[in-house]
Tab-separated table of C-alpha atoms in Angstrom:
chain	number	residue	atom	x	y	z
S	807	MET	CA	0.000	0.000	0.000
S	808	ALA	CA	1.503	3.303	-1.088
S	809	ARG	CA	1.276	6.149	1.367
S	810	LEU	CA	-0.076	9.515	0.300
S	811	ARG	CA	2.009	12.670	0.224
S	812	VAL	CA	1.666	15.305	2.913
S	813	PRO	CA	-1.731	16.826	2.030
S	814	GLU	CA	-1.407	20.281	0.457
S	815	SER	CA	-4.402	21.366	2.512
S	816	TYR	CA	-2.714	20.526	5.849
S	817	LYS	CA	-2.593	23.599	8.068
S	818	GLY	CA	1.025	24.563	8.704
S	819	GLY	CA	2.610	22.576	5.884
S	820	ARG	CA	5.014	19.631	5.967
S	821	LYS	CA	7.004	20.711	9.035
S	822	LYS	CA	3.885	20.919	11.187
S	823	TRP	CA	2.602	17.662	9.678
S	824	VAL	CA	5.708	15.779	10.827
S	825	ALA	CA	5.613	17.415	14.278
S	826	ASP	CA	1.902	16.634	14.709
S	827	LEU	CA	2.415	13.051	13.582
S	828	GLU	CA	5.266	12.479	16.035
S	829	LYS	CA	3.272	14.087	18.838
S	830	SER	CA	0.237	11.925	18.089
S	831	VAL	CA	2.364	8.767	18.210
S	832	GLN	CA	3.758	9.743	21.615
S	833	VAL	CA	0.308	10.616	22.993
S	834	GLN	CA	-1.109	7.232	21.964
S	835	LYS	CA	1.864	5.318	23.366
S	836	GLN	CA	1.743	7.230	26.645
S	837	TYR	CA	-1.964	6.495	26.973
S	838	LEU	CA	-1.470	2.787	26.353
S	839	ALA	CA	1.367	2.718	28.898
S	840	THR	CA	-1.079	3.782	31.621
S	841	LEU	CA	-3.233	0.684	31.130
S	842	THR	CA	-2.816	-2.859	32.351
S	843	GLY	CA	-3.758	-5.955	30.397
S	844	THR	CA	-6.468	-6.887	32.908
S	845	GLU	CA	-8.365	-3.697	32.105
S	846	LEU	CA	-8.783	-4.503	28.422
S	847	GLY	CA	-12.153	-5.956	27.509
S	848	ARG	CA	-13.641	-5.723	31.004
S	849	PRO	CA	-17.468	-5.538	30.839
S	850	ASP	CA	-17.471	-2.618	33.272
S	851	MET	CA	-14.973	-0.644	31.186
S	852	PRO	CA	-16.279	-0.627	27.586
S	853	THR	CA	-15.211	2.964	26.967
S	854	ARG	CA	-11.612	2.136	27.836
S	855	THR	CA	-11.661	-0.938	25.599
S	856	GLU	CA	-12.845	1.183	22.671
S	857	ALA	CA	-10.181	3.792	23.457
S	858	VAL	CA	-7.468	1.127	23.378
S	859	PHE	CA	-8.775	-0.057	20.018
S	860	GLU	CA	-8.654	3.511	18.684
S	861	SER	CA	-5.074	3.932	19.928
S	862	TRP	CA	-3.881	0.725	18.256
S	863	PHE	CA	-5.776	1.612	15.080
S	864	ALA	CA	-4.234	5.094	15.022
S	865	LEU	CA	-0.724	3.796	15.685
S	866	GLY	CA	-1.139	1.458	12.727
S	867	ILE	CA	-2.085	4.435	10.544
S	868	PHE	CA	0.825	6.561	11.773
S	869	ASN	CA	3.399	3.783	11.349
S	870	HIS	CA	2.152	2.928	7.878
S	871	TRP	CA	2.602	6.531	6.781
S	872	GLN	CA	6.139	6.458	8.149
S	873	GLY	CA	6.896	3.325	6.105
S	874	GLU	CA	6.922	0.917	9.074
S	875	GLU	CA	4.703	-1.692	7.408
S	876	GLU	CA	5.278	-4.600	9.797
S	877	VAL	CA	4.779	-2.432	12.868
S	878	ALA	CA	1.597	-1.006	11.350
S	879	ARG	CA	0.246	-4.474	10.585
S	880	ALA	CA	0.960	-5.656	14.134
S	881	TYR	CA	-1.051	-2.756	15.579
S	882	TRP	CA	-3.931	-3.369	13.167
S	883	VAL	CA	-4.020	-7.082	14.003
S	884	GLN	CA	-4.148	-6.249	17.718
S	885	ALA	CA	-6.913	-3.721	17.135
S	886	SER	CA	-9.101	-6.028	15.055
S	887	SER	CA	-8.625	-8.935	17.503
S	888	LEU	CA	-9.682	-6.759	20.437
S	889	ALA	CA	-12.724	-5.442	18.549
S	890	LEU	CA	-13.833	-8.942	17.572
S	891	ALA	CA	-13.661	-10.200	21.153
S	892	TYR	CA	-15.488	-7.103	22.409
S	893	ILE	CA	-18.318	-7.226	19.841
S	894	GLU	CA	-18.863	-10.982	20.041
S	895	ARG	CA	-18.906	-10.836	23.834
S	896	ASP	CA	-21.691	-8.239	23.786
S	897	LEU	CA	-23.621	-9.506	20.758
S	898	PRO	CA	-25.892	-11.986	22.602
S	899	THR	CA	-27.291	-9.221	24.823
S	900	LEU	CA	-27.152	-6.355	22.322
S	901	THR	CA	-30.423	-4.480	21.809
S	902	CYS	CA	-31.612	-2.520	18.788
S	903	GLU	CA	-31.140	0.664	20.807
S	904	ASP	CA	-27.550	-0.248	21.708
S	905	ALA	CA	-26.486	-1.471	18.272
S	906	PRO	CA	-25.754	1.936	16.650
S	907	ASN	CA	-23.194	2.638	19.384
S	908	TYR	CA	-21.123	-0.267	18.024
S	909	ALA	CA	-21.292	0.779	14.353
S	910	ARG	CA	-18.227	3.038	14.442
S	911	LEU	CA	-16.124	0.392	16.200
S	912	ALA	CA	-17.223	-2.270	13.707
S	913	ARG	CA	-16.493	-0.077	10.666
S	914	ASN	CA	-13.036	0.907	11.931
S	915	ALA	CA	-12.335	-2.690	12.937
S	916	ALA	CA	-13.224	-3.695	9.373
S	917	LEU	CA	-10.686	-1.190	8.042
S	918	SER	CA	-8.114	-2.423	10.549
S	919	ALA	CA	-8.638	-6.033	9.484
S	920	ALA	CA	-8.551	-5.175	5.779
S	921	LEU	CA	-5.392	-3.098	6.066
S	922	SER	CA	-3.652	-5.931	7.907
S	923	GLY	CA	-4.537	-8.428	5.166
S	924	GLN	CA	-7.437	-10.122	6.971
S	925	GLU	CA	-10.127	-9.628	4.324
S	926	PRO	CA	-12.497	-12.416	5.526
S	927	LEU	CA	-12.473	-10.856	9.012
S	928	ALA	CA	-12.948	-7.424	7.458
S	929	ARG	CA	-16.101	-8.647	5.707
S	930	THR	CA	-17.410	-9.944	9.034
S	931	PHE	CA	-16.894	-6.516	10.571
S	932	PHE	CA	-18.436	-4.744	7.564
S	933	SER	CA	-21.491	-6.962	8.001
S	934	TYR	CA	-21.694	-5.949	11.668
S	935	ALA	CA	-21.260	-2.266	10.830
S	936	GLY	CA	-23.961	-2.349	8.167
S	937	ARG	CA	-26.434	-3.929	10.563
S	938	PHE	CA	-25.543	-1.999	13.697
S	939	SER	CA	-25.800	1.360	11.931
S	940	THR	CA	-29.536	0.799	11.405
S	941	GLY	CA	-30.232	-0.792	14.787
S	942	LEU	CA	-30.387	-4.347	13.403
S	943	VAL	CA	-28.619	-6.855	15.605
S	944	THR	CA	-28.949	-10.291	13.993
S	945	GLY	CA	-29.582	-9.229	10.415
S	946	GLN	CA	-32.826	-11.204	10.428
S	947	GLU	CA	-35.042	-8.373	11.604
S	948	GLU	CA	-37.281	-6.799	8.969
S	949	ARG	CA	-36.885	-3.315	10.388
S	950	PRO	CA	-35.551	-1.509	13.470
S	951	ALA	CA	-37.889	-1.442	16.437
S	952	ASP	CA	-37.929	2.361	16.153
S	953	PRO	CA	-36.404	3.582	12.855
S	954	GLY	CA	-36.507	7.214	13.978
S	955	ALA	CA	-34.409	6.400	17.023
S	956	VAL	CA	-31.434	5.391	14.874
S	957	LEU	CA	-31.685	8.307	12.441
S	958	ASP	CA	-28.422	10.206	12.677
S	959	PHE	CA	-28.579	13.757	11.396
S	960	THR	CA	-24.794	13.980	11.117
S	961	GLY	CA	-25.009	11.327	8.390
S	962	VAL	CA	-22.310	9.205	10.017
S	963	LEU	CA	-24.349	6.051	10.629
S	964	THR	CA	-25.779	6.102	7.112
S	965	LEU	CA	-22.281	6.511	5.668
S	966	TYR	CA	-21.013	3.573	7.750
S	967	ARG	CA	-23.790	1.444	6.249
S	968	ILE	CA	-23.212	2.657	2.693
S	969	TYR	CA	-19.475	2.023	2.912
S	970	SER	CA	-20.053	-1.444	4.365
S	971	LEU	CA	-22.602	-2.410	1.706
S	972	ILE	CA	-20.292	-1.279	-1.099
S	973	ARG	CA	-17.385	-3.256	0.390
S	974	LEU	CA	-19.645	-6.305	0.623
S	975	GLY	CA	-20.692	-5.878	-3.015
S	976	ARG	CA	-24.330	-5.056	-2.254
S	977	LEU	CA	-25.687	-2.115	-4.236
S	978	SER	CA	-29.398	-3.011	-4.106
S	979	GLY	CA	-31.941	-5.403	-2.620
S	980	PHE	CA	-32.144	-4.047	0.930
S	981	HIS	CA	-34.164	-1.706	3.134
S	982	GLY	CA	-33.041	1.505	4.751
S	983	LEU	CA	-34.019	4.887	6.120
S	984	ILE	CA	-34.768	7.286	3.258
S	985	PHE	CA	-36.450	10.665	2.826
S	986	PRO	CA	-39.373	10.156	0.411
S	987	GLU	CA	-40.269	13.851	0.280
S	988	ALA	CA	-37.819	16.424	-1.018
S	989	ASN	CA	-38.321	19.077	1.662
S	990	SER	CA	-39.076	16.845	4.628
S	991	ASP	CA	-36.760	15.908	7.491
S	992	GLU	CA	-38.857	12.820	8.248
S	993	ALA	CA	-37.290	9.542	7.163
S	994	VAL	CA	-39.100	6.259	6.596
S	995	TRP	CA	-37.939	2.643	6.510
S	996	SER	CA	-38.350	1.465	2.928
S	997	GLN	CA	-36.883	-0.763	0.249
S	998	THR	CA	-34.121	1.133	-1.488
S	999	ASP	CA	-30.719	0.829	-3.145
S	1000	ILE	CA	-27.296	2.382	-2.673
S	1001	HIS	CA	-28.424	5.556	-4.449
S	1002	GLY	CA	-31.335	5.986	-2.056
S	1003	LEU	CA	-28.990	5.624	0.896
S	1004	LEU	CA	-26.539	8.129	-0.590
S	1005	GLU	CA	-29.356	10.639	-1.019
S	1006	ALA	CA	-30.373	10.031	2.599
S	1007	ALA	CA	-26.790	10.532	3.791
S	1008	GLU	CA	-26.515	13.795	1.877
S	1009	ARG	CA	-29.808	14.986	3.358
S	1010	CYS	CA	-28.541	14.167	6.852
S	1011	LEU	CA	-25.291	15.990	6.131
S	1012	ALA	CA	-27.248	19.044	4.977
S	1013	ILE	CA	-29.210	18.987	8.217
S	1014	GLY	CA	-25.961	18.510	10.147
S	1015	ARG	CA	-24.379	21.500	8.409
S	1016	ARG	CA	-27.213	23.670	9.650
S	1017	GLU	CA	-26.324	22.542	13.159
S	1018	ARG	CA	-22.549	22.659	12.456
S	1019	PHE	CA	-22.065	18.962	13.156
S	1020	VAL	CA	-20.267	17.941	9.957
S	1021	PHE	CA	-16.573	17.073	9.659
S	1022	ALA	CA	-14.339	16.837	6.567
S	1023	SER	CA	-14.238	13.043	6.750
S	1024	GLU	CA	-18.047	12.940	6.456
S	1025	LYS	CA	-18.951	15.654	3.987
S	1026	GLY	CA	-16.278	14.584	1.495
S	1027	LEU	CA	-17.259	10.909	1.413
S	1028	PRO	CA	-20.591	10.876	-0.531
S	1029	PRO	CA	-19.107	12.310	-3.780
S	1030	LEU	CA	-16.301	9.741	-3.606
S	1031	LEU	CA	-18.705	6.855	-2.994
S	1032	ARG	CA	-20.988	8.077	-5.796
S	1033	ALA	CA	-18.053	8.091	-8.206
S	1034	LEU	CA	-17.041	4.587	-7.091
S	1035	VAL	CA	-20.588	3.234	-7.447
S	1036	ALA	CA	-20.807	4.731	-10.945
S	1037	VAL	CA	-17.663	2.808	-11.944
S	1038	LEU	CA	-18.952	-0.412	-10.380
S	1039	GLU	CA	-22.228	-0.048	-12.275
S	1040	GLY	CA	-20.436	0.656	-15.548
S	1041	ARG	CA	-21.683	4.232	-15.811
S	1042	GLY	CA	-18.688	6.195	-14.544
S	1043	THR	CA	-15.061	6.621	-15.511
S	1044	GLN	CA	-11.876	5.793	-13.671
S	1045	GLU	CA	-10.743	9.377	-14.166
S	1046	ALA	CA	-13.787	10.712	-12.297
S	1047	ALA	CA	-13.203	8.202	-9.486
S	1048	ARG	CA	-9.516	9.167	-9.237
S	1049	LYS	CA	-10.390	12.855	-9.082
S	1050	ALA	CA	-12.951	12.185	-6.344
S	1051	LEU	CA	-10.340	10.242	-4.354
S	1052	VAL	CA	-7.772	13.031	-4.702
S	1053	THR	CA	-10.368	15.599	-3.607
S	1054	TYR	CA	-11.119	13.481	-0.556
S	1055	GLU	CA	-7.414	13.209	0.320
S	1056	ARG	CA	-7.055	16.977	0.012
S	1057	SER	CA	-9.760	17.545	2.607
S	1058	ILE	CA	-7.215	16.514	5.278
S	1059	ARG	CA	-6.502	19.692	7.231
S	1060	ASP	CA	-5.359	18.384	10.608
S	1061	MET	CA	-4.344	15.172	12.343
S	1062	SER	CA	-7.953	14.355	13.278
S	1063	ASP	CA	-8.950	14.470	9.602
S	1064	PHE	CA	-5.924	12.328	8.782
S	1065	ARG	CA	-6.934	9.615	11.247
S	1066	HIS	CA	-10.416	9.383	9.734
S	1067	ILE	CA	-9.657	9.857	6.037
S	1068	TYR	CA	-6.323	8.103	5.445
S	1069	PRO	CA	-7.466	4.533	6.295
S	1070	VAL	CA	-10.496	4.942	4.022
S	1071	VAL	CA	-8.239	6.058	1.164
S	1072	LEU	CA	-5.924	3.077	1.725
S	1073	ASP	CA	-8.814	0.622	1.910
S	1074	LEU	CA	-10.598	1.871	-1.202
S	1075	LYS	CA	-7.392	1.786	-3.262
S	1076	ALA	CA	-6.710	-1.789	-2.164
S	1077	ALA	CA	-10.291	-3.072	-2.449
S	1078	PHE	CA	-11.122	-1.435	-5.794
S	1079	PRO	CA	-7.799	-1.059	-7.650
S	1080	THR	CA	-9.371	-1.023	-11.113
S	1081	ALA	CA	-11.707	1.803	-10.117
S	1082	PHE	CA	-8.880	4.157	-9.194
S	1083	THR	CA	-6.061	3.155	-11.570
S	1084	ALA	CA	-5.844	3.285	-15.340
């Protein structure tokens, strides 16, 4: 996996980029040094378990950018193993109301598994993320108990589901929360396809922008996914997909953006090489 150049949009330029990267590595290592192995995965400490996962995931990202491939893979393997144990431990008692809280972990765990060469495990996590983001626990439910309760007006949950469905090769034949009326903020659970979900995500992002909830990693993703879907459906060009990917990379302005955007860029390039290369 080739690393991207220092983003031109990064505030402060290359010197600040390197300093921020080194600082972020030290912060994550210092945090992990404060923990003991017995605290990881404890039922009474789920927040800490998720934080450890995020630290390992981030350290994998940072080390990959620095060219330390084996170190990066080791961190990603640790992260995905911890996430799998955590999710499968809680799955038997997970409720529809709780499920969306696990969607982010499952999506990032899927990226962690994919980037470390564990594609079958990544697909398991993508399946979890796609279900959890709509409040579906087993995947057998026809609809969430309360669709409105899992509607996320930042668009994040919908984007997790869209990304997961695309990675699983599913562009149609499913249900989801959509907005049937152009000027309404009320979503309904209905049969739809990937285009319907993308429209719903963009509507949520528009609502989020009004409330100033939207981040670069969210607002830049729908155009990229639309361009990718167009290629997969035989309607779009590789050039348009490449331009969309470059635009997404250039939305990195700080280290927080980098942590959220860079693994997506790496995963899409690896999973869909013919969509982004001539």
